[in-house]
Amino acid sequence: MSFFGFDTNLPRDQGAQSGSRGMFDSHDPFAGLSRDGDDAGEVLDFEQTYDGLGHRLEESGDTFNDDTFGGDEPVTRAQVGRDFDFAGETAKIRDTLLEEQALHHARQPLPQARAPQPARTGYEAYKQPEYIPKLEADASIWGKPAQRKPAEQPRQDNAPKMMSLEEVEAAMRAQSRPTPPAQPPQDVQAQTLGLKNMLGLGSTPTPPAQPHQQPPPPQFEQRPPQILQRPPQAPHEQPQPAPDYNLRTPHILQRQHSPAQGRPQSQDFHGQPPQPMQFQQPPPGMPMGGPPPNAPRGPMHMAQAQAQAHAHSRGPSYNGPPITQAQQMMSMTAEDRETYLAEEAKRAKRNHKIFLLSKNNGLMTPQDKNFITRIQLQQLLTATGGVDNEPGSEEQLAEDFYYQVYAQIRGPPRSGPGQPLNQFAQTYLFQTGSRYGYGRSRHHPRGGDNHVQRMEQQVARAVEAAKARPKNKQLVMEGSLGKIAFSNSKTPRPLLNIKRPDSAAQMRHPPKPADRKTTLRDIETLYSTLMRLEDHERKLPPPPNEESDPEVIEGHMRWRSEMQELNEQLWKALKVMEPIQPNPTVPHPFIQLLSHSKGKKAIPRVFRHLDDNQRLTMLTLIVIHLDILDVIRDAYPPQDNSPIPARVKEEVELFSQAIIPPLLSYINEAPLNIIIGLVGLVLDRVHVQIIVRTKIGISLLTMLTSRAELVRQQQQGTEEWQQWTDLYSKLFDTIEPVLPYIFPTDTNISASEDVHVWQFLATMGVGATPDQQQRLVLGAKDRVMETVTISKTLPEEMSQKRLGDVNLFMRAIGLDVELLG
Amino acid sequence: MLFFSFFKTLVNHEVTVELKNDISIRGTLKSVDQYLNIKLDDIQVVEELKYPHLSSVKNVFIRGSVVRYVHLPANAVDTPLLEDATRREASQTAAKAKQQG
């Protein structure tokens, strides 16, 4: 039973071995049985079984016995022997048979239950190319391609099988040595192992070296092959007696594949044509290794390929079930079979999917995954410097300003404006926690918790470590010339290290005359002051009442004083209070601020923080500089009626969106005397005839006059009212000559955006005397008539709009465009 | 952190990412991280005929360092806020630089 062909059975093993010896272990099973009797002392002797009835028989009738049975001597018991004691012999092993039968049945469902396991095809070995050469070596020794089958080890996921694969490999290695080709015991040994492994019975993996030492394998392992072998043994008449194990093995395999064989050839749902198995059964007398291995190889490869394809296409679940299935299938009706096949196909498809998905199963152990997760967590923490900010905190706002504020403005995004680190960490913790909790709950109910706990501890430690880490960002290695700079996402490694001049040094520059750069810098200063103010505003403590702690009151007071201070800074940054030079070479600094679009954008934000006085001051400053505002100065209608440049238009648009509304809101609450003062300033210091030709200028005038008209209804007859009437007349007289020219001329009338002009005319018309109204109509008559005429040619919608605009003015003076129609 | 912060607000908006190898990929921004790695969903290569190998790709993970441009949806960008955020970032950087220097 050894690979070297000598009997290594020790005397002490003989007993244990006997009675249940495997088919492969015994050249002659009957010999083994007979030996059993001798060795065990359980001799089924004729003496013991003979009940003595024979003695009572008449001996007279045996006269011709000799003639009948031959033999000159009287037949003795010794002569007869026990050659025909079949019943006795069978009875002797009956128990074993029953046992094996039970065992066989007990094991039968096992492969079925395991069937869905992907690794069960038994063909996996072929996926690794390096197995092929070994198999070839095999074949050459065994002289039959079929012998490769045992090597189709499930190379799979469970440990015992892995071991058995090694076992077989070791056996193969032993075989591929230059030994005499015909060594049945070796083959037998290898095959026994292979079969055991293949059938999944090799429960106790033997170390690879063991086959050489050859202790007889335990009984338990050997039995199943014996029994499984039995059924196929019967149908296949083996001309050669027991010792030819090489031939027998294929039958076992064959039996496993019997479904394929038994099924009709056509349209087999397995896509597996009935495999011609003849190559598994070479002529019995074929000398081992006699025919070149190449001869059968062709079909073998085909078969392999088929088997492989079969294994791949069908998924893993083939080996086990078919034994019973095939039998069932044969007895099925056509319909049943069809449904069964359909189900089977579905199942196979699913299994295949699972198989594909699970290809990488077990690549990482849970511990590996854990380890990776912890590394990632740590990475997260260190990457953000370990700053564990609360959402909405200062640091967080500083780091993540845009996102935080954007989320507040536009509504929180779906994930909520949570701090990213926390989010990540929580996500990870939650996911892994649940994952492990689920995976382990079945086996170790507390294992998952443990992992989460460990993870949490790890996070906590990492946070601590990150906080405790020294702040220096550079490392100077001893003996090295350079420095190693650390970096993370918050403090990237500086590629350039520029020595910045001290801000004090900057201050020493003499204040330059206001140029563009200075203005831009002023605007930035304004913005940073503004943002500090806004930040401070956010930190508004709850308003104190009488019962509040002194501390709270004190905090509130401090907040207010700081607010006051910031407000002053802001006011200063706004440059409104810069002295107005009588004959300026450059515009006033505040007006320069306004000449940049981002300066304009700052105004509505700044305006909120200004008090009434400051607002008035600012408005006054704007009013007296109206004709040098860029939105007025650059927006004069050009002489050649060419359109205003787009850039200027944008600025005008921005001005009317950003600055007009706050000014309007202020003016709408201003008392009449302020309006009077402002209009007086306009008339005194500004070329009114010019500014009325611009959109902004006319809008501002409209604002002022319309407010005055509203106030008039309450204050008519007062002294202030008289002042206003005078001022209005003065304004009217100034404007009257340019009335025909105040309409925009850059486009034709039908597309003209002149609603602001009509509004202005309407405002003027409301407060005008009848005489002034007539003069107004005279001035605007041409435009009115043109617009009405053109609107008749326009589509209904546009026409209505145009007429509506005109009507703003017409109704103000008690007329209507309808009258003109 | 400004760009990280900014791109976070563009999650679930459609952007076009132009890579340094000239491939432009349009897709829904699914996530972005501190390295400005980008995950896109439902992607479409702008010049699909030129890069047919990407026509069957549904979603991608783009390493931040290979991105040349990201084309933004204008209406999803709050320009004044972004300006402010930029100012903050600049002042912080300046403060840090002063601290270190």
XYZ file of N, CA and C in Angstrom, chain A residues 202-383:
546
model
N -12.307 13.466 2.663
C -11.019 13.570 3.347
C -11.117 14.524 4.506
N -11.779 14.084 5.521
C -12.078 15.007 6.612
C -10.818 15.377 7.364
N -9.931 14.464 7.504
C -8.695 14.799 8.212
C -7.586 14.924 7.204
N -7.179 16.108 6.975
C -6.117 16.316 5.993
C -4.838 15.637 6.444
N -4.259 14.957 5.539
C -2.993 14.312 5.854
C -1.869 15.194 5.350
N -0.873 15.308 6.101
C 0.265 16.084 5.596
C 0.802 15.431 4.340
N 1.331 16.237 3.479
C 1.756 15.729 2.192
C 2.756 14.590 2.305
N 3.526 14.621 3.311
C 4.576 13.626 3.406
C 4.021 12.258 3.770
N 2.870 12.243 4.254
C 2.354 11.022 4.819
C 2.279 9.857 3.844
N 1.842 10.102 2.647
C 1.738 8.964 1.733
C 3.008 8.129 1.675
N 4.114 8.760 1.864
C 5.357 8.004 1.778
C 5.505 7.092 2.976
N 5.114 7.616 4.094
C 5.277 6.801 5.291
C 4.213 5.723 5.339
N 3.087 6.057 4.798
C 2.041 5.087 4.588
C 1.537 4.430 5.868
N 1.058 5.121 6.768
C 0.222 4.457 7.759
C -1.116 4.229 7.086
N -1.708 3.126 7.328
C -2.974 2.888 6.645
C -3.974 3.947 7.043
N -4.639 4.500 6.113
C -5.603 5.555 6.434
C -6.694 4.995 7.334
N -7.250 5.846 8.104
C -8.294 5.397 9.031
C -9.449 4.774 8.264
N -10.071 3.904 8.932
C -11.158 3.171 8.294
C -12.213 4.124 7.754
N -12.530 5.032 8.578
C -13.651 5.916 8.255
C -13.493 6.542 6.890
N -12.287 6.905 6.608
C -12.092 7.590 5.341
C -12.224 6.648 4.168
N -11.941 5.457 4.453
C -11.885 4.562 3.315
C -13.229 3.978 2.963
N -14.057 3.954 3.865
C -15.316 3.277 3.597
C -16.108 3.911 2.464
N -16.324 5.179 2.532
C -17.246 5.753 1.537
C -16.862 5.440 0.117
N -15.638 5.559 -0.225
C -15.321 5.238 -1.608
C -15.740 3.820 -1.943
N -15.524 2.982 -1.003
C -15.892 1.605 -1.218
C -17.361 1.502 -1.607
N -18.145 2.126 -0.802
C -19.576 1.972 -0.990
C -20.034 2.689 -2.246
N -19.522 3.855 -2.412
C -19.938 4.606 -3.584
C -19.554 3.858 -4.840
N -18.539 3.147 -4.673
C -18.055 2.438 -5.838
C -18.974 1.284 -6.196
N -19.616 0.846 -5.226
C -20.329 -0.389 -5.425
C -21.351 -0.341 -6.554
N -22.228 0.611 -6.559
C -23.255 0.554 -7.604
C -22.698 0.515 -9.011
N -21.779 1.373 -9.355
C -21.300 1.310 -10.734
C -20.566 0.027 -11.017
N -20.088 -0.545 -9.980
C -19.286 -1.730 -10.187
C -20.116 -2.825 -10.850
N -21.307 -2.903 -10.413
C -22.126 -3.991 -10.907
C -22.401 -3.901 -12.404
N -22.911 -2.787 -12.887
C -23.242 -2.731 -14.316
C -22.036 -2.921 -15.201
N -20.944 -2.383 -14.781
C -19.773 -2.490 -15.648
C -19.059 -3.786 -15.367
N -19.215 -4.643 -16.223
C -18.542 -5.929 -16.040
C -17.053 -5.728 -16.176
N -16.398 -5.951 -15.135
C -14.960 -5.773 -15.173
C -14.302 -7.088 -15.497
N -13.751 -7.123 -16.641
C -13.057 -8.372 -16.964
C -11.913 -8.601 -16.005
N -11.363 -7.536 -15.583
C -10.224 -7.696 -14.681
C -10.712 -7.654 -13.264
N -10.144 -8.448 -12.483
C -10.556 -8.493 -11.078
C -10.141 -7.251 -10.328
N -10.422 -7.314 -9.087
C -10.253 -6.181 -8.200
C -9.009 -5.336 -8.392
N -7.869 -5.897 -8.563
C -6.653 -5.064 -8.495
C -6.634 -3.907 -9.463
N -7.348 -3.934 -10.493
C -7.248 -2.816 -11.427
C -8.050 -1.618 -10.930
N -7.468 -0.946 -10.049
C -8.186 0.187 -9.456
C -8.228 1.359 -10.409
N -7.275 1.357 -11.267
C -7.259 2.476 -12.203
C -8.501 2.486 -13.044
N -8.931 1.303 -13.313
C -10.126 1.243 -14.135
C -11.353 1.565 -13.310
N -11.255 1.205 -12.121
C -12.462 1.348 -11.335
C -12.755 2.807 -11.011
N -11.745 3.505 -10.780
C -11.956 4.891 -10.400
C -12.848 5.640 -11.366
N -12.567 5.498 -12.621
C -13.414 6.222 -13.567
C -14.882 5.916 -13.383
N -15.157 4.758 -12.960
C -16.575 4.441 -12.827
C -17.220 5.295 -11.773
N -16.472 5.508 -10.765
C -17.040 6.368 -9.725
C -17.333 7.729 -10.317
N -16.339 8.178 -11.020
C -16.516 9.500 -11.614
C -17.631 9.449 -12.628
N -17.615 8.397 -13.313
C -18.618 8.253 -14.342
C -20.001 8.306 -13.727
N -20.063 7.718 -12.636
C -21.367 7.684 -12.003
C -21.782 9.092 -11.597
N -20.831 9.822 -11.205
C -21.181 11.183 -10.838
C -21.645 11.977 -12.035
N -21.131 11.591 -13.136
C -21.544 12.322 -14.328
C -22.703 11.667 -15.009
N -23.197 10.651 -14.385
C -24.221 9.869 -15.053
C -25.404 10.691 -15.540
N -25.781 11.743 -14.901
C -26.896 12.518 -15.459
C -26.660 12.915 -16.892
N -25.481 13.327 -17.139
C -25.191 13.741 -18.499
C -25.310 12.575 -19.456
N -24.859 11.484 -18.948
C -24.874 10.330 -19.829
C -26.283 9.831 -20.058
N -27.011 9.837 -18.999
C -28.327 9.223 -19.077
C -29.325 10.061 -19.859
N -29.036 11.312 -19.993
C -30.015 12.193 -20.594
C -29.993 12.115 -22.107
N -31.080 12.456 -22.720
C -31.076 12.508 -24.191
C -30.061 13.518 -24.673
N -29.557 13.263 -25.827
C -28.457 14.086 -26.309
C -28.879 15.504 -26.645
N -30.062 15.611 -27.176
C -30.420 16.903 -27.766
C -30.820 17.908 -26.688
N -30.441 19.096 -26.898
C -30.907 20.250 -26.113
C -30.845 20.010 -24.622
N -29.779 19.479 -24.259
C -29.583 19.316 -22.826
C -29.421 20.681 -22.199
N -30.140 20.902 -21.166
C -30.093 22.261 -20.621
C -28.741 22.546 -20.009
N -28.037 21.534 -19.714
C -26.687 21.785 -19.198
C -25.738 22.189 -20.290
N -26.201 22.034 -21.472
C -25.300 22.341 -22.571
C -24.137 21.381 -22.593
N -24.349 20.264 -22.001
C -23.250 19.328 -21.903
C -23.605 18.100 -22.702
N -23.000 17.949 -23.799
C -23.304 16.754 -24.589
C -22.892 15.535 -23.786
N -23.615 14.512 -23.932
C -23.233 13.293 -23.226
C -21.787 12.987 -23.530
N -21.050 12.885 -22.505
C -19.625 12.722 -22.762
C -19.306 11.272 -23.056
N -18.677 11.096 -24.127
C -18.214 9.729 -24.396
C -17.192 9.368 -23.337
N -17.481 8.371 -22.636
C -16.628 8.059 -21.511
C -15.620 6.984 -21.828
N -15.604 6.614 -23.053
C -14.749 5.458 -23.334
C -13.293 5.716 -23.002
N -12.936 6.966 -23.075
C -11.515 7.214 -22.785
C -11.212 6.987 -21.318
N -12.277 6.895 -20.582
C -12.028 6.574 -19.182
C -11.871 5.080 -18.981
N -12.283 4.354 -19.946
C -12.160 2.908 -19.803
C -11.354 2.352 -20.956
N -10.108 2.449 -20.862
C -9.295 1.844 -21.918
C -9.423 0.324 -21.838
N -8.960 -0.299 -22.862
C -8.980 -1.772 -22.833
C -8.365 -2.260 -21.549
N -8.970 -3.197 -20.958
C -8.522 -3.617 -19.631
C -7.074 -4.056 -19.619
N -6.705 -4.690 -20.632
C -5.354 -5.230 -20.602
C -4.309 -4.241 -21.012
N -4.693 -3.058 -21.242
C -3.730 -2.063 -21.729
C -2.587 -1.913 -20.745
N -1.420 -2.057 -21.240
C -0.281 -1.916 -20.323
C -0.203 -0.500 -19.807
N 0.169 -0.398 -18.595
C 0.284 0.922 -18.002
C 1.330 1.730 -18.712
N 0.974 2.885 -19.096
C 1.942 3.752 -19.746
C 2.304 3.277 -21.128
N 1.679 2.242 -21.567
C 1.997 1.685 -22.860
C 1.708 2.643 -23.993
N 0.469 2.968 -24.212
C 0.158 3.925 -25.268
C 0.611 5.300 -24.838
N 1.131 6.038 -25.762
C 1.593 7.375 -25.376
C 0.428 8.176 -24.817
N 0.729 8.903 -23.833
C -0.331 9.675 -23.184
C -1.007 10.628 -24.151
N -0.305 10.924 -25.185
C -0.862 11.894 -26.104
C -2.123 11.394 -26.778
N -2.117 10.099 -26.973
C -3.241 9.548 -27.729
C -4.588 9.947 -27.156
N -4.816 9.709 -25.939
C -6.146 10.061 -25.423
C -6.279 11.532 -25.088
N -5.214 12.209 -25.260
C -5.284 13.561 -24.724
C -6.268 14.454 -25.447
N -6.325 14.232 -26.752
C -7.236 15.078 -27.532
C -8.638 15.114 -26.952
N -9.258 13.997 -26.940
C -10.609 13.973 -26.366
C -10.622 14.463 -24.936
N -9.549 14.173 -24.272
C -9.534 14.593 -22.876
C -9.602 16.096 -22.750
N -8.812 16.711 -23.594
C -8.849 18.170 -23.546
C -10.235 18.676 -23.846
N -10.793 18.032 -24.830
C -12.149 18.431 -25.164
C -13.047 18.269 -23.962
N -12.902 17.127 -23.395
C -13.753 16.862 -22.240
C -13.480 17.864 -21.135
N -12.234 18.147 -20.999
C -11.886 19.128 -19.960
C -12.553 20.457 -20.247
N -12.368 20.818 -21.510
C -12.934 22.105 -21.875
C -14.425 22.101 -21.635
N -15.009 21.000 -22.030
C -16.441 20.928 -21.825
C -16.777 20.983 -20.345
N -16.041 20.184 -19.654
C -16.309 20.143 -18.218
C -16.127 21.514 -17.617
N -15.084 22.152 -18.091
C -14.808 23.475 -17.536
C -15.925 24.438 -17.901
N -16.236 24.411 -19.184
C -17.305 25.296 -19.624
C -18.566 24.981 -18.855
N -18.728 23.728 -18.702
C -19.910 23.289 -17.985
C -19.886 23.850 -16.566
N -18.757 23.672 -15.946
C -18.654 24.163 -14.582
C -18.880 25.657 -14.551
N -18.353 26.332 -15.517
C -18.463 27.795 -15.492
C -19.871 28.246 -15.798
N -20.421 27.570 -16.784
C -21.724 28.075 -17.199
C -22.781 27.719 -16.174
N -22.604 26.643 -15.569
C -23.661 26.212 -14.702
C -23.458 26.688 -13.284
N -22.333 27.141 -13.027
C -22.100 27.488 -11.642
C -21.634 26.265 -10.896
N -21.531 26.442 -9.661
C -20.808 25.487 -8.856
C -21.603 24.263 -8.451
N -22.864 24.283 -8.637
C -23.682 23.352 -7.875
C -23.909 22.033 -8.575
N -23.029 21.629 -9.366
C -23.370 20.487 -10.182
C -23.111 19.164 -9.500
N -21.965 18.998 -8.942
C -21.496 17.678 -8.576
C -22.456 16.871 -7.731
N -22.944 17.469 -6.739
C -23.706 16.698 -5.781
C -25.029 16.192 -6.296
N -25.920 17.111 -6.571
C -27.317 16.731 -6.818
C -27.549 15.758 -7.956
N -26.864 15.876 -9.038
C -27.336 15.165 -10.221
C -27.567 13.683 -10.007
N -26.906 13.110 -9.082
C -27.050 11.672 -8.910
C -28.517 11.327 -8.719
N -29.116 12.048 -7.828
C -30.519 11.772 -7.589
C -31.364 12.403 -8.674
N -30.959 13.561 -9.103
C -31.775 14.259 -10.081
C -31.961 13.437 -11.333
N -30.897 12.872 -11.758
C -30.970 12.116 -12.985
C -31.989 11.001 -12.843
N -31.921 10.360 -11.708
C -32.868 9.271 -11.502
C -34.286 9.805 -11.501
N -34.444 10.934 -10.846
C -35.775 11.522 -10.815
C -36.215 11.926 -12.202
N -35.274 12.474 -12.912
C -35.609 12.999 -14.230
C -36.141 11.907 -15.126
N -35.542 10.747 -15.003
C -35.942 9.677 -15.875
C -37.403 9.322 -15.655
N -37.818 9.463 -14.430
C -39.185 9.055 -14.120
C -40.169 10.210 -14.246
N -39.681 11.346 -14.626
C -40.559 12.518 -14.700
C -41.368 12.517 -15.979
N -42.493 13.183 -15.892
C -43.247 13.405 -17.126
C -42.566 14.533 -17.886
N -42.953 14.664 -19.114
C -42.310 15.687 -19.948
C -42.509 17.078 -19.359
N -43.722 17.311 -18.887
C -44.016 18.629 -18.337
C -43.182 18.904 -17.097
N -43.221 17.902 -16.247
C -42.452 18.060 -15.011
C -40.999 18.330 -15.325
N -40.544 17.591 -16.267
C -39.130 17.741 -16.590
C -38.855 19.146 -17.095
N -39.794 19.594 -17.897
C -39.599 20.918 -18.458
C -39.556 21.960 -17.341
N -40.538 21.870 -16.471
C -40.551 22.834 -15.373
C -39.305 22.667 -14.523
N -38.968 21.443 -14.323
C -37.779 21.202 -13.500
C -36.556 21.813 -14.152
N -36.473 21.584 -15.448
C -35.306 22.114 -16.146
C -35.305 23.628 -16.100
N -36.471 24.196 -16.256
C -36.548 25.651 -16.206
C -36.087 26.151 -14.845
N -36.601 25.475 -13.827
C -36.196 25.878 -12.476
C -34.710 25.707 -12.296
N -34.287 24.577 -12.801
C -32.863 24.276 -12.652
C -32.028 25.336 -13.356
N -32.495 25.721 -14.537
C -31.766 26.727 -15.293
C -31.729 28.033 -14.517
N -32.860 28.362 -13.920
C -32.931 29.595 -13.143
C -31.945 29.546 -11.984
N -32.039 28.396 -11.339
C -31.170 28.218 -10.180
C -29.700 28.298 -10.604
N -29.446 27.650 -11.731
C -28.071 27.647 -12.206
C -27.612 29.051 -12.532
N -28.526 29.803 -13.108
C -28.184 31.178 -13.455
C -27.848 31.973 -12.199
N -28.706 31.771 -11.218
C -28.485 32.493 -9.975
C -27.161 32.068 -9.342
N -26.972 30.777 -9.362
C -25.731 30.277 -8.780
C -24.526 30.833 -9.516
N -24.697 30.912 -10.808
C -23.585 31.443 -11.574
C -23.302 32.881 -11.184
N -24.377 33.609 -10.990
C -24.213 35.002 -10.571
C -23.494 35.068 -9.237
N -24.011 34.253 -8.343
C -23.373 34.218 -7.020
C -21.920 33.840 -7.160
N -21.724 32.888 -8.038
C -20.351 32.436 -8.219
C -19.469 33.576 -8.704
N -19.995 34.302 -9.700
C -19.211 35.414 -10.224
C -18.946 36.445 -9.147
N -20.009 36.693 -8.382
C -19.867 37.718 -7.349
C -18.906 37.272 -6.260
N -18.969 36.000 -5.991
C -18.207 35.531 -4.843
C -16.815 35.090 -5.240
N -16.461 35.416 -6.457
C -15.126 35.000 -6.894
C -14.055 35.466 -5.925
N -14.266 36.683 -5.461
C -13.245 37.253 -4.580
C -13.587 37.091 -3.115
N -14.551 36.265 -2.872
C -14.901 36.045 -1.465
C -13.697 35.519 -0.703
N -13.620 35.986 0.490
C -12.578 35.448 1.332
C -11.202 35.962 0.996
N -11.156 36.897 0.074
C -9.857 37.473 -0.261
C -9.307 38.216 0.942
N -10.192 38.887 1.617
C -9.801 39.585 2.841
C -10.582 38.989 3.994
N -9.908 38.770 5.033
C -10.600 38.307 6.222
C -11.256 39.501 6.895
N -12.217 39.264 7.740
C -12.813 40.376 8.491
C -11.756 41.195 9.215
N -10.747 40.521 9.677
C -9.687 41.264 10.358
C -8.997 42.219 9.401
N -8.760 41.730 8.204
C -8.131 42.598 7.201
C -8.970 43.835 6.960
N -10.273 43.588 6.796
C -11.169 44.704 6.501
C -11.168 45.701 7.645
N -11.208 45.128 8.805
C -11.160 45.951 10.001
C -9.936 46.839 10.013
N -8.855 46.193 9.719
C -7.578 46.894 9.735
C -7.605 48.053 8.751
N -8.079 47.762 7.563
C -8.148 48.804 6.530
C -9.049 49.943 7.000
N -10.191 49.567 7.547
C -11.125 50.601 7.989
C -10.481 51.491 9.035
N -9.757 50.856 9.924
C -9.134 51.663 10.975
C -8.094 52.608 10.385
N -7.371 52.090 9.420
C -6.386 52.957 8.775
C -7.074 54.140 8.125
N -8.191 53.842 7.454
C -8.900 54.932 6.783
C -9.397 55.960 7.777
N -9.908 55.459 8.887
C -10.401 56.381 9.906
C -9.277 57.266 10.407
N -8.177 56.626 10.659
C -7.056 57.393 11.171
C -6.627 58.433 10.150
N -6.653 57.998 8.899
C -6.278 58.910 7.827
C -7.192 60.121 7.817
N -8.469 59.842 7.963
C -9.439 60.924 7.982
C -9.115 61.908 9.083
N -8.820 61.368 10.223
C -8.590 62.238 11.362
C -7.326 63.056 11.185
N -6.283 62.385 10.754
C -5.030 63.118 10.617
C -5.110 64.102 9.464
N -5.869 63.717 8.452
C -5.939 64.605 7.290
C -6.575 65.940 7.647
